[in-house]
Short mmCIF file of C-alpha atoms and ligand atoms in Angstrom, two decimals:
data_model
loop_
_atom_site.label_atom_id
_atom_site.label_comp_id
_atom_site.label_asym_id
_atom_site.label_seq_id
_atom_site.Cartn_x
_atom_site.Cartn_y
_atom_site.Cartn_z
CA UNK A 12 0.00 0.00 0.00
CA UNK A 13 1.67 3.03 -1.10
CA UNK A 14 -1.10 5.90 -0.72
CA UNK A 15 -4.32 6.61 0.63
CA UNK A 16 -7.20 9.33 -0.17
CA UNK A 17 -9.31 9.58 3.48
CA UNK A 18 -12.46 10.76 3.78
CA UNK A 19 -13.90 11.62 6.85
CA UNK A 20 -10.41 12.13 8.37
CA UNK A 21 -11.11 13.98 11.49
CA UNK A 22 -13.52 11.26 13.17
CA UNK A 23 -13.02 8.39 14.97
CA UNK A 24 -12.81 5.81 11.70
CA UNK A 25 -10.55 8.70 10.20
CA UNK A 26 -8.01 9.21 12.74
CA UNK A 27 -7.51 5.59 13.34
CA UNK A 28 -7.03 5.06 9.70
CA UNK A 29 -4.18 8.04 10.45
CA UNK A 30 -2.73 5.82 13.03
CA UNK A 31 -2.41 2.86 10.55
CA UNK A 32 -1.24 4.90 7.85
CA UNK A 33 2.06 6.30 10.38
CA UNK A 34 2.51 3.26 11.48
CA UNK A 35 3.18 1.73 8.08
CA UNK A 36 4.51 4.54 6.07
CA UNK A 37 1.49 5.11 4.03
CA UNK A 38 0.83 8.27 2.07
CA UNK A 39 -1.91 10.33 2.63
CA UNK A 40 -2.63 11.96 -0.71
CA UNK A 41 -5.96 13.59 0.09
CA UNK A 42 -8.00 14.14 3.29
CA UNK A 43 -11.17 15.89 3.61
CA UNK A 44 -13.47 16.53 6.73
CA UNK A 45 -17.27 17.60 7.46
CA UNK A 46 -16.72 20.77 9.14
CA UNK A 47 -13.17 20.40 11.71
CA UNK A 48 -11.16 22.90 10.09
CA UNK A 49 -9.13 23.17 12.91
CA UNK A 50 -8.12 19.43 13.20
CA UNK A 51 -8.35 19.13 9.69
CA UNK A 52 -5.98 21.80 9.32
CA UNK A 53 -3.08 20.22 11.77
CA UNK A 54 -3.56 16.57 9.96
CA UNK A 55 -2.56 18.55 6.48
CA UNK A 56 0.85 19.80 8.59
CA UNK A 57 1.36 16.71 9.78
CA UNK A 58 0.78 14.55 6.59
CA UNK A 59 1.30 17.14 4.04
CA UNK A 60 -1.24 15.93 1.54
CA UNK A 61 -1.82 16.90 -2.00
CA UNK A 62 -5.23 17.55 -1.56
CA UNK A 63 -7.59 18.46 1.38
CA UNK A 64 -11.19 18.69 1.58
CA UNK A 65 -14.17 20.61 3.53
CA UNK A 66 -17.63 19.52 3.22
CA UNK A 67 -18.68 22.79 5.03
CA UNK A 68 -17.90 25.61 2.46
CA UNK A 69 -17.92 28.20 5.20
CA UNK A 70 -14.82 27.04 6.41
CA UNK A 71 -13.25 26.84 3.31
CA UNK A 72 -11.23 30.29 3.58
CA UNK A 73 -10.28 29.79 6.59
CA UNK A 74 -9.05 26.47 5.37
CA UNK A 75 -7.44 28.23 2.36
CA UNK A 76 -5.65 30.40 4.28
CA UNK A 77 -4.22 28.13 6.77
CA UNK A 78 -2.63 26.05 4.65
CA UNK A 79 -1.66 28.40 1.88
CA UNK A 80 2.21 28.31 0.43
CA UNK A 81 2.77 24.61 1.17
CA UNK A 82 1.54 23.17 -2.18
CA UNK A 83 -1.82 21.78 -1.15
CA UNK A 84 -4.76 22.23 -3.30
CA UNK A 85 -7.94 22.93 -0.86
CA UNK A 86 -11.69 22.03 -2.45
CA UNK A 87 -14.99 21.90 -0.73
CA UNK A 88 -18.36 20.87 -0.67
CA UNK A 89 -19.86 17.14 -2.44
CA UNK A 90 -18.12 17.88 -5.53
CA UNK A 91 -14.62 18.61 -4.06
CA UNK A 92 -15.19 15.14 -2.06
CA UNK A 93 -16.26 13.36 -5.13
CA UNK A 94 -13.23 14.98 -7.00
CA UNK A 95 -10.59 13.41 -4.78
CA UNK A 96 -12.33 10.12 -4.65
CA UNK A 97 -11.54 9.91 -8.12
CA UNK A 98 -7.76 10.58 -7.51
CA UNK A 99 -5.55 7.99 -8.81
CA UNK A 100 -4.45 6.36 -5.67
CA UNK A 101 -4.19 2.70 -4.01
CA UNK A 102 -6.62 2.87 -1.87
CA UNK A 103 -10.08 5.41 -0.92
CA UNK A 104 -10.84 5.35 2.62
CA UNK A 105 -14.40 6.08 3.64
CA UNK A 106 -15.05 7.02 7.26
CA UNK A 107 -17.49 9.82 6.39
CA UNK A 108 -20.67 9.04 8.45
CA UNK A 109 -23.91 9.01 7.02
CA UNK A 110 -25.95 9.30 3.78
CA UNK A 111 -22.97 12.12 2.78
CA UNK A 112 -20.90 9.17 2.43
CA UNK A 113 -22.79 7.46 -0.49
CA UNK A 114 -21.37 10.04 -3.27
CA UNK A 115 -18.04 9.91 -2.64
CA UNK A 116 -18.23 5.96 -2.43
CA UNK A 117 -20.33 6.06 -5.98
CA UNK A 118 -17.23 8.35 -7.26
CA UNK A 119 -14.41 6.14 -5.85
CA UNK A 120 -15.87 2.71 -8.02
CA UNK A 121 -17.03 4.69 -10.97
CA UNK A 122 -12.94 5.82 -11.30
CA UNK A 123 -11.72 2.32 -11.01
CA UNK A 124 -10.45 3.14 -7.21
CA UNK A 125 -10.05 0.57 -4.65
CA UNK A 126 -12.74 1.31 -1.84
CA UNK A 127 -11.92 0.41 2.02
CA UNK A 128 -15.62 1.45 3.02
CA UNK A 129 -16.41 2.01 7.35
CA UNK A 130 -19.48 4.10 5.44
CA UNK A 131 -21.92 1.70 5.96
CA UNK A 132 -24.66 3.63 4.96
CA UNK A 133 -23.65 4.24 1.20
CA UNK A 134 -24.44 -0.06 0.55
CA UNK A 135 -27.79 0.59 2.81
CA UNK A 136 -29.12 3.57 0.34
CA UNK A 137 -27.26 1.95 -2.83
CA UNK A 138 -25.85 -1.02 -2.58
CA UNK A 139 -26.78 -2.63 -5.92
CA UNK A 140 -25.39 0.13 -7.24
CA UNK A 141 -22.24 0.20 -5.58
CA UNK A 142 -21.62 -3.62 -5.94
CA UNK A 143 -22.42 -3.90 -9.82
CA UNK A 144 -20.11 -1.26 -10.35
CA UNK A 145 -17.34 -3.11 -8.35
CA UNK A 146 -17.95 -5.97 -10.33
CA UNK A 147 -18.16 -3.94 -13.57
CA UNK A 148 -14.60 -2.33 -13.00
CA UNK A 149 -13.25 -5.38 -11.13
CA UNK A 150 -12.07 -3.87 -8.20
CA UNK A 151 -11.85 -4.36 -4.77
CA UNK A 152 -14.49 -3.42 -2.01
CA UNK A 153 -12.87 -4.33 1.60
CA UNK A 154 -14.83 -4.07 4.74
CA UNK A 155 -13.69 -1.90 7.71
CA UNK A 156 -16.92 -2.23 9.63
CA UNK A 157 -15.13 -4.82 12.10
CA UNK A 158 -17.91 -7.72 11.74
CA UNK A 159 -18.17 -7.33 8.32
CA UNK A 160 -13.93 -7.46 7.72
CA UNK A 161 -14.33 -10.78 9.93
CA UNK A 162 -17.07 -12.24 8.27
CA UNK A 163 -14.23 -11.36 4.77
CA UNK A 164 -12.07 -13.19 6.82
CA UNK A 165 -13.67 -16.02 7.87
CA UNK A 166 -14.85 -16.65 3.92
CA UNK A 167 -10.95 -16.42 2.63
CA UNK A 168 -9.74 -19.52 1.12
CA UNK A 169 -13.46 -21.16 1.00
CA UNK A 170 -13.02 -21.95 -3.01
CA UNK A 171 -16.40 -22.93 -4.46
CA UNK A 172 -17.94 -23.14 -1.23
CA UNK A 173 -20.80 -21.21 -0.14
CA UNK A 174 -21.42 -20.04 3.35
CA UNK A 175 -24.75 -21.46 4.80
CA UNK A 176 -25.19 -18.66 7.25
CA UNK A 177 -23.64 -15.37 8.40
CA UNK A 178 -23.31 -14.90 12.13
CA UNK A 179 -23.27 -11.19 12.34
CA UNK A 180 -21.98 -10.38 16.51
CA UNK A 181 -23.80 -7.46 18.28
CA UNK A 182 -22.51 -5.85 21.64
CA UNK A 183 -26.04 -5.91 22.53
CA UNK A 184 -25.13 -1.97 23.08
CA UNK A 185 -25.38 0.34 26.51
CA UNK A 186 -29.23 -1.00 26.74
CA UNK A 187 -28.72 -4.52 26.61
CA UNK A 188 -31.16 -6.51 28.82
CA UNK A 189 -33.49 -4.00 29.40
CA UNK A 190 -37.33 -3.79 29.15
CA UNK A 191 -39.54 -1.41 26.69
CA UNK A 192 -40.89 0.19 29.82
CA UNK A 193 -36.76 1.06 30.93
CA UNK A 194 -36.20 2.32 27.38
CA UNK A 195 -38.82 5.48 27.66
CA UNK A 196 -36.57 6.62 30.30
CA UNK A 197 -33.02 6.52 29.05
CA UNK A 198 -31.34 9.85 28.62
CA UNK A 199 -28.90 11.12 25.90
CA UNK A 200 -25.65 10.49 28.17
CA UNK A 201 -26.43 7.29 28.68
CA UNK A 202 -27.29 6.44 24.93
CA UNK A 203 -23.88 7.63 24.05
CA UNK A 204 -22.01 5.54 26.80
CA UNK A 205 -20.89 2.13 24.32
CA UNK A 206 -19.40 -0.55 26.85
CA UNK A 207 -16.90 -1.23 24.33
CA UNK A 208 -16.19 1.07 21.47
CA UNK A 209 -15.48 4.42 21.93
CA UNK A 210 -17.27 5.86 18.20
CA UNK A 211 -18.43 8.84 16.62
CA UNK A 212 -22.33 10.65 17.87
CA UNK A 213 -24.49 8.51 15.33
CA UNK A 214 -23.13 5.03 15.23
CA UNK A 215 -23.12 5.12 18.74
CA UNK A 216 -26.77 5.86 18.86
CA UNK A 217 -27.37 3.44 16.27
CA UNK A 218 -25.46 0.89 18.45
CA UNK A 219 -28.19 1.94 21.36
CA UNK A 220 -31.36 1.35 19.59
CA UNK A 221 -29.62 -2.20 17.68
CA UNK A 222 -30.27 0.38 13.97
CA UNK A 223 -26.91 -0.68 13.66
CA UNK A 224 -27.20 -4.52 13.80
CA UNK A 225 -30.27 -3.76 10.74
CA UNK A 226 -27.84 -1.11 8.94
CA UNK A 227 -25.05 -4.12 9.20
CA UNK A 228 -27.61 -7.03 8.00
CA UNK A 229 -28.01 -5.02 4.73
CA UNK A 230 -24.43 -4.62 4.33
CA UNK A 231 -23.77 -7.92 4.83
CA UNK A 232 -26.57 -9.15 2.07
CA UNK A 233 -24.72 -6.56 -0.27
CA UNK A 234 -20.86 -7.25 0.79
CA UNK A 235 -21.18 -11.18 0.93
CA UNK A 236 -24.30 -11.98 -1.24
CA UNK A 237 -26.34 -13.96 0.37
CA UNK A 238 -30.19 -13.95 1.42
CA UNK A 239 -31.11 -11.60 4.49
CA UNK A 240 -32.53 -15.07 5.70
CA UNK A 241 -28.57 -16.84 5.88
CA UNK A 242 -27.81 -13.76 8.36
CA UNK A 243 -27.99 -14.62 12.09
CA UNK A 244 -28.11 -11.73 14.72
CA UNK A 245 -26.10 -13.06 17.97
CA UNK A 246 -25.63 -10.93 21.00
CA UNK A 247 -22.30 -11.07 22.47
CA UNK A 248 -21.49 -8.66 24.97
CA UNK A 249 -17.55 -8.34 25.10
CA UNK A 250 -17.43 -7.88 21.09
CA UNK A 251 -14.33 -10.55 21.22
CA UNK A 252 -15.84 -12.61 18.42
CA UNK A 253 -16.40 -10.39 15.70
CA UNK A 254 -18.64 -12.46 13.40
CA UNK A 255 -18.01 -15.61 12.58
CA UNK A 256 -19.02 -18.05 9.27
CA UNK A 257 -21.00 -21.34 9.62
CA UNK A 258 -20.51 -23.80 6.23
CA UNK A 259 -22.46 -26.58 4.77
CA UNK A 260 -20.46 -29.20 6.74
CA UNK A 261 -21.35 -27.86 10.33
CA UNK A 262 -18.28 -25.80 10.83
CA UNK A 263 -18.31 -22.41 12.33
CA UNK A 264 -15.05 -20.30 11.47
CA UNK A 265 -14.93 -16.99 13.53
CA UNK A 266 -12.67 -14.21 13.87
CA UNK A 267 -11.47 -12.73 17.31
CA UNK A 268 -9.44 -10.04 18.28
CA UNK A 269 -9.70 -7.30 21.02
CA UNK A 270 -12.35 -4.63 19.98
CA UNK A 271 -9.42 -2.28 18.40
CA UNK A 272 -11.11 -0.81 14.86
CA UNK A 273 -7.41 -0.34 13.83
CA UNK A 274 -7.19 -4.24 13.18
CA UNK A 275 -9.81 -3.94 10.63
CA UNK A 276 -8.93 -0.56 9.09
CA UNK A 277 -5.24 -2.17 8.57
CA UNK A 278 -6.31 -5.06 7.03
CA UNK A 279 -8.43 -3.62 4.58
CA UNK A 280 -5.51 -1.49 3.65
CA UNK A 281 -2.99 -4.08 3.45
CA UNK A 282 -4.74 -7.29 2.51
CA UNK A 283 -3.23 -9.67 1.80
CA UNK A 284 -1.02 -9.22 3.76
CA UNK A 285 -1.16 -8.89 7.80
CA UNK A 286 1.22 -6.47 9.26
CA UNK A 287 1.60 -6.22 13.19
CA UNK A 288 -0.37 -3.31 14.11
CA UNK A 289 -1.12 -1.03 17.15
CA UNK A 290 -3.64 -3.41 18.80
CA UNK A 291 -3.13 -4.88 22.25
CA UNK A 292 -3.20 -9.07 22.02
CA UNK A 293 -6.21 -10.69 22.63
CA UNK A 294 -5.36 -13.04 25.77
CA UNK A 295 -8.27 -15.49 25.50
CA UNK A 296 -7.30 -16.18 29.41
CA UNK A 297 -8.38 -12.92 30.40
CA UNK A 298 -11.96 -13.57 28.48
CA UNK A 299 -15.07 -15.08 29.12
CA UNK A 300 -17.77 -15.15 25.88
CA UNK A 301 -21.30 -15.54 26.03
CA UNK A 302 -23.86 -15.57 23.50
CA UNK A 303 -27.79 -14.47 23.39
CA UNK A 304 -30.64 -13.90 20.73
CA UNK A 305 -31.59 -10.06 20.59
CA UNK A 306 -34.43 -8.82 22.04
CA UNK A 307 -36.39 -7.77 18.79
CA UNK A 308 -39.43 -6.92 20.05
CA UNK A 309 -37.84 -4.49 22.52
CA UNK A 310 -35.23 -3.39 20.40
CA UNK A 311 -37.91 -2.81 17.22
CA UNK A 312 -35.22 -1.47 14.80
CA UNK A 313 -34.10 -4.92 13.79
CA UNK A 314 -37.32 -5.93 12.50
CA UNK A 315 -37.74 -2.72 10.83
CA UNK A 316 -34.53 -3.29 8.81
CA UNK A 317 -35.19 -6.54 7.87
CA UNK A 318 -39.02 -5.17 6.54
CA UNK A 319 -37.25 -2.56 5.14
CA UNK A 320 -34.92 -5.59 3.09
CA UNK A 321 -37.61 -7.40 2.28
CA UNK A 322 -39.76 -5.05 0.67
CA UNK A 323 -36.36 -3.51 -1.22
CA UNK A 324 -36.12 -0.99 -3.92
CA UNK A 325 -35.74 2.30 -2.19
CA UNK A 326 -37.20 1.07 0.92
CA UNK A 327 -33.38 0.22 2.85
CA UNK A 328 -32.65 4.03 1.14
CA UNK A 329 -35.72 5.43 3.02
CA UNK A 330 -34.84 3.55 6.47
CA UNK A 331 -31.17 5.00 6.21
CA UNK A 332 -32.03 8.54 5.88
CA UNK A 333 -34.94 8.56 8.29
CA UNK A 334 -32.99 6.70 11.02
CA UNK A 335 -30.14 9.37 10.23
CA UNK A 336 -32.74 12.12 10.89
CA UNK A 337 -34.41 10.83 13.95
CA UNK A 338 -30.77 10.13 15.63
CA UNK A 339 -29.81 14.07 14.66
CA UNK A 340 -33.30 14.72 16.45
CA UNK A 341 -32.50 12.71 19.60
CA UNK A 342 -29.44 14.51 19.50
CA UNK A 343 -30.18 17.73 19.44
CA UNK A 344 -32.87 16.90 22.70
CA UNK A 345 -35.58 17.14 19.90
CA UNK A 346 -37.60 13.47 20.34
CA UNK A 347 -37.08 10.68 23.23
CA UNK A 348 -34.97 7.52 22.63
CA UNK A 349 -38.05 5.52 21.85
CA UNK A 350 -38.98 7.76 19.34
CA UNK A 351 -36.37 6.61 16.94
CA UNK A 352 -37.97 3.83 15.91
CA UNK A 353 -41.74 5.42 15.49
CA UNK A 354 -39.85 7.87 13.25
CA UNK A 355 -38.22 5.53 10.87
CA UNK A 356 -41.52 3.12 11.03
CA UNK A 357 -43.61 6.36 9.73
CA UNK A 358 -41.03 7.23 7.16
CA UNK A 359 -41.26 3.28 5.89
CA UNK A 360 -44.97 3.92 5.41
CA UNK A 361 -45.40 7.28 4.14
CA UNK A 362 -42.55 8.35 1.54
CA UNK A 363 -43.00 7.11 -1.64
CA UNK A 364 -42.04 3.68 -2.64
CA UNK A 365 -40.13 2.80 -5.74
CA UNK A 366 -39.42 -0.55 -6.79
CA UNK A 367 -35.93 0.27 -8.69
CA UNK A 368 -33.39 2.27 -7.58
CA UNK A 369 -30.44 4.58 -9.72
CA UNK A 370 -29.08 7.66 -8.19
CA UNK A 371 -31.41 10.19 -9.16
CA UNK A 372 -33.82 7.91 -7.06
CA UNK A 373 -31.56 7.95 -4.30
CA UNK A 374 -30.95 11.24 -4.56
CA UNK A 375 -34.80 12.06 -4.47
CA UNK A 376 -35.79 9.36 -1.57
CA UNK A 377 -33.26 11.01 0.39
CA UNK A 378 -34.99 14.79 -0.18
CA UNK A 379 -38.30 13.49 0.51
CA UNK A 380 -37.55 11.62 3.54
CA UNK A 381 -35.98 14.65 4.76
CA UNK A 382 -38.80 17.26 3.61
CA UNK A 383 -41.13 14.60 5.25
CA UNK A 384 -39.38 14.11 8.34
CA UNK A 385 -38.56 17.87 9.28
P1 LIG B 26 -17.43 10.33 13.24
O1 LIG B 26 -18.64 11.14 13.47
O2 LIG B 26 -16.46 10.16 14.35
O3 LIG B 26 -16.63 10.90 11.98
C1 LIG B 26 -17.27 11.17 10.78
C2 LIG B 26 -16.35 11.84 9.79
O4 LIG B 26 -17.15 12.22 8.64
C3 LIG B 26 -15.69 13.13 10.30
O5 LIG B 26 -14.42 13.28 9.74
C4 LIG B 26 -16.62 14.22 9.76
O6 LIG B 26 -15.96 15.45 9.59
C5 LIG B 26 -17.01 13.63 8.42
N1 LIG B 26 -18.29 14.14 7.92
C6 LIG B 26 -19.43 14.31 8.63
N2 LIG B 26 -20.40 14.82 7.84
C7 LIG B 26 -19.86 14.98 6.62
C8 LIG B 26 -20.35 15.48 5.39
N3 LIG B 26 -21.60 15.92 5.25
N4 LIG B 26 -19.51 15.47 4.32
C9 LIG B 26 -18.25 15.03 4.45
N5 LIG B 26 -17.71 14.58 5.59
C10 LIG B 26 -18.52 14.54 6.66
O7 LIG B 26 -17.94 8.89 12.73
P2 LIG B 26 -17.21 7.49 12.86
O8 LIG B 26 -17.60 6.86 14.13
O9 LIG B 26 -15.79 7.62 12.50
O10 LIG B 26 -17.98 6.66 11.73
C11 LIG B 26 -17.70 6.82 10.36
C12 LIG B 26 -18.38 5.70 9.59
O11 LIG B 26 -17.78 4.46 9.97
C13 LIG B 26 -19.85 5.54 9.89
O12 LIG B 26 -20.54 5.13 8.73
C14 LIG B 26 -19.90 4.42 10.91
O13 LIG B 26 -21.11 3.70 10.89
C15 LIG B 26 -18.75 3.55 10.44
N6 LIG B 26 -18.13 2.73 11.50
C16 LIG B 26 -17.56 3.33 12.56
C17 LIG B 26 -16.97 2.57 13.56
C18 LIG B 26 -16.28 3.22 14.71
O14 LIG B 26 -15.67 2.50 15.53
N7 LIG B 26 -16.27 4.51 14.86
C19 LIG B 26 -17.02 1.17 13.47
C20 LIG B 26 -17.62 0.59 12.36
C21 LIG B 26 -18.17 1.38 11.37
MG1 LIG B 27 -19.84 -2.92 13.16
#
């Protein structure tokens, strides 16, 4: 792996990927952020990258100007993002969050680029899309999400074989255990308390309300190709076991490690080859693993998602954007925990449904949702 063009940089996905790309020498040729000018702005010092990148185009004087003289050429906005996913480089790394992620992920296939995707939510809105053009260009699409880089794992060297079922691991997240009743009552501070991965705002929420175990099952049925029905959903508290693989002859291969997202983010940079990295070991002594089904009637998102599958066209695209909506809302002290959920069921049922999906209809589901939602 020679070079790298990051996007999303400055988050938690982003700066890990930084800590990979030190530790093995890797370029950075691009980096681009959301809105952190000022971290943004000390990553270009420190990595001195031919291109950098701000989403928000209010900061992009400011940008301009602190980085002026040193040979850098500063865009901004979707089309300066899309322009240096198209770089020529060995690798794009996307750890934008959210539906903003989807262009730049569309821009990276459609110039031939190698994609290491954490953006889950570009293969929720668009995944056919995304996938047929991988397999148009014949390029590589590796995993960072750290179940979905295991599951890659586990199916490496399987030949003609084909999996008979995913087993796609869930922390269970801060709410594990509890009732529908304990749910109305949880607060934003606790919501954004993980027990084991420290994350960025949204996929932490998602992790709270289980979106993210539905947002994951799609991306596995996209990544992997299989039926939503060969994905299993297994609770497993200390996120040791990152997914494992069951095959026709009743064997289960897994893959475990310490939860440390800069074992997946390195291997999806320098596959196929495994490098030692920054993670601590796992020391199986010091572990004890347990496994449970997920509460789905509690946790209601999971059954929403797989609806939301089922039904497909633009209906995953619709899910994605509303759930992105209603977590900004619980965010900003807007709507309760539990109203999540009710949001994204009432966006499944009222925006309007198309059976096929291109851009333009992503593009458009997206605007409605939000028009809808707001
Ligand atoms: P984060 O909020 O910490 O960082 C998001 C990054 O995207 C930041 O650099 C931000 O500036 C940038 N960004 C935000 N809005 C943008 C916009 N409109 N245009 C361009 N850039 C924008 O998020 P994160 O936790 O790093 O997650 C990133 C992605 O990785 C998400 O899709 C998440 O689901 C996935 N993921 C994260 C983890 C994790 O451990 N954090 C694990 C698995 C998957
Ligand atoms: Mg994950």
């Amino acid at each position: 792996m020679k070079d790298i063009v990051l996007l999303g940089s400055t988050g938690s996905i982003g700066t890990q990927a930084l800590d990979v790309a030190k530790l093995h020498n890797i370029n950075v040729t691009a980096l681009s952020a959301g809105s952190n000018a000022e971290l943004l702005i000390s990553q270009a010092e420190e990595f001195s990258p031919k291109y950098v990148c701000i989403d928000d185009e209010s900061k992009y004087r400011d940008l301009k100007s602190a980085l002026s003289g040193k040979g850098m050429e500063i865009l901004c906005g979707k089309e300066g993002l899309c322009a240096i996913a198209a770089l020529p480089c060995d690798t794009v790394v996307n750890a934008i969050v959210g539906t903003a992620g989807f262009a730049p992920a569309l821009s990276a296939v459609t110039s031939g680029n190698r994609l290491a995707l954490a953006n889950k939510e570009s293969l929720v809105a668009g995944g056919e899309i995304i996938t047929a053009l991988v397999k148009e260009k014949g390029i590589s699409l590796m995993p960072i999400d750290s179940e979905h880089s295991a599951i890659f794992q586990c199916l490496t060297g399987r030949g003609e074989n084909k999996p008979k079922k995913l087993i796609l691991t869930a922390s269970g997240g801060p709410f594990r255990g509890y009732t529908s009743e304990m749910l109305k009552s949880v607060t934003k501070s606790q919501a954004l308390k993980h027990p084991n991965w420290s994350m960025g705002a949204k996929i932490t929420i998602d992790s709270a309300t289980m979106m993210n175990k539905g947002l994951e099952l799609i991306e596995a049925v996209w990544l992997f190709d299989v039926l939503p029905e060969q994905v299993e959903i297994v609770v497993h508290p200390q996120s040791i076991l990152h997914s494992a693989v069951e095959f026709e002859d009743g064997s289960v291969i897994g893959q475990m490690g310490v939860p440390d997202m800069r074992i997946p983010i390195q291997l999806a940079l320098t596959y196929p080859e495994r490098c030692p990295s920054c993670a601590k070991p796992l020391s199986l002594f010091d572990v004890a693993m347990t496994f449970e089904k997920p509460d789905e009637k509690v946790f209601s998102c999971i059954g929403l998602a797989r609806s939301a599958l089922k039904k497909g066209g633009n209906m995953p695209c619709i899910m994605n954007k509303a759930n992105e909506i209603a977590v900004g809302m619980f965010l900003r002290d807007k709507i309760s925990f539990c109203e999540i959920p009710d949001k994204i069921a009432w966006a499944l049922e009222n925006v309007s449904f198309s059976k096929t999906v291109d851009y333009d209809i992503i593009v458009e589901t997206e605007k409605e949702t939000e028009e809808m939602l707001n």
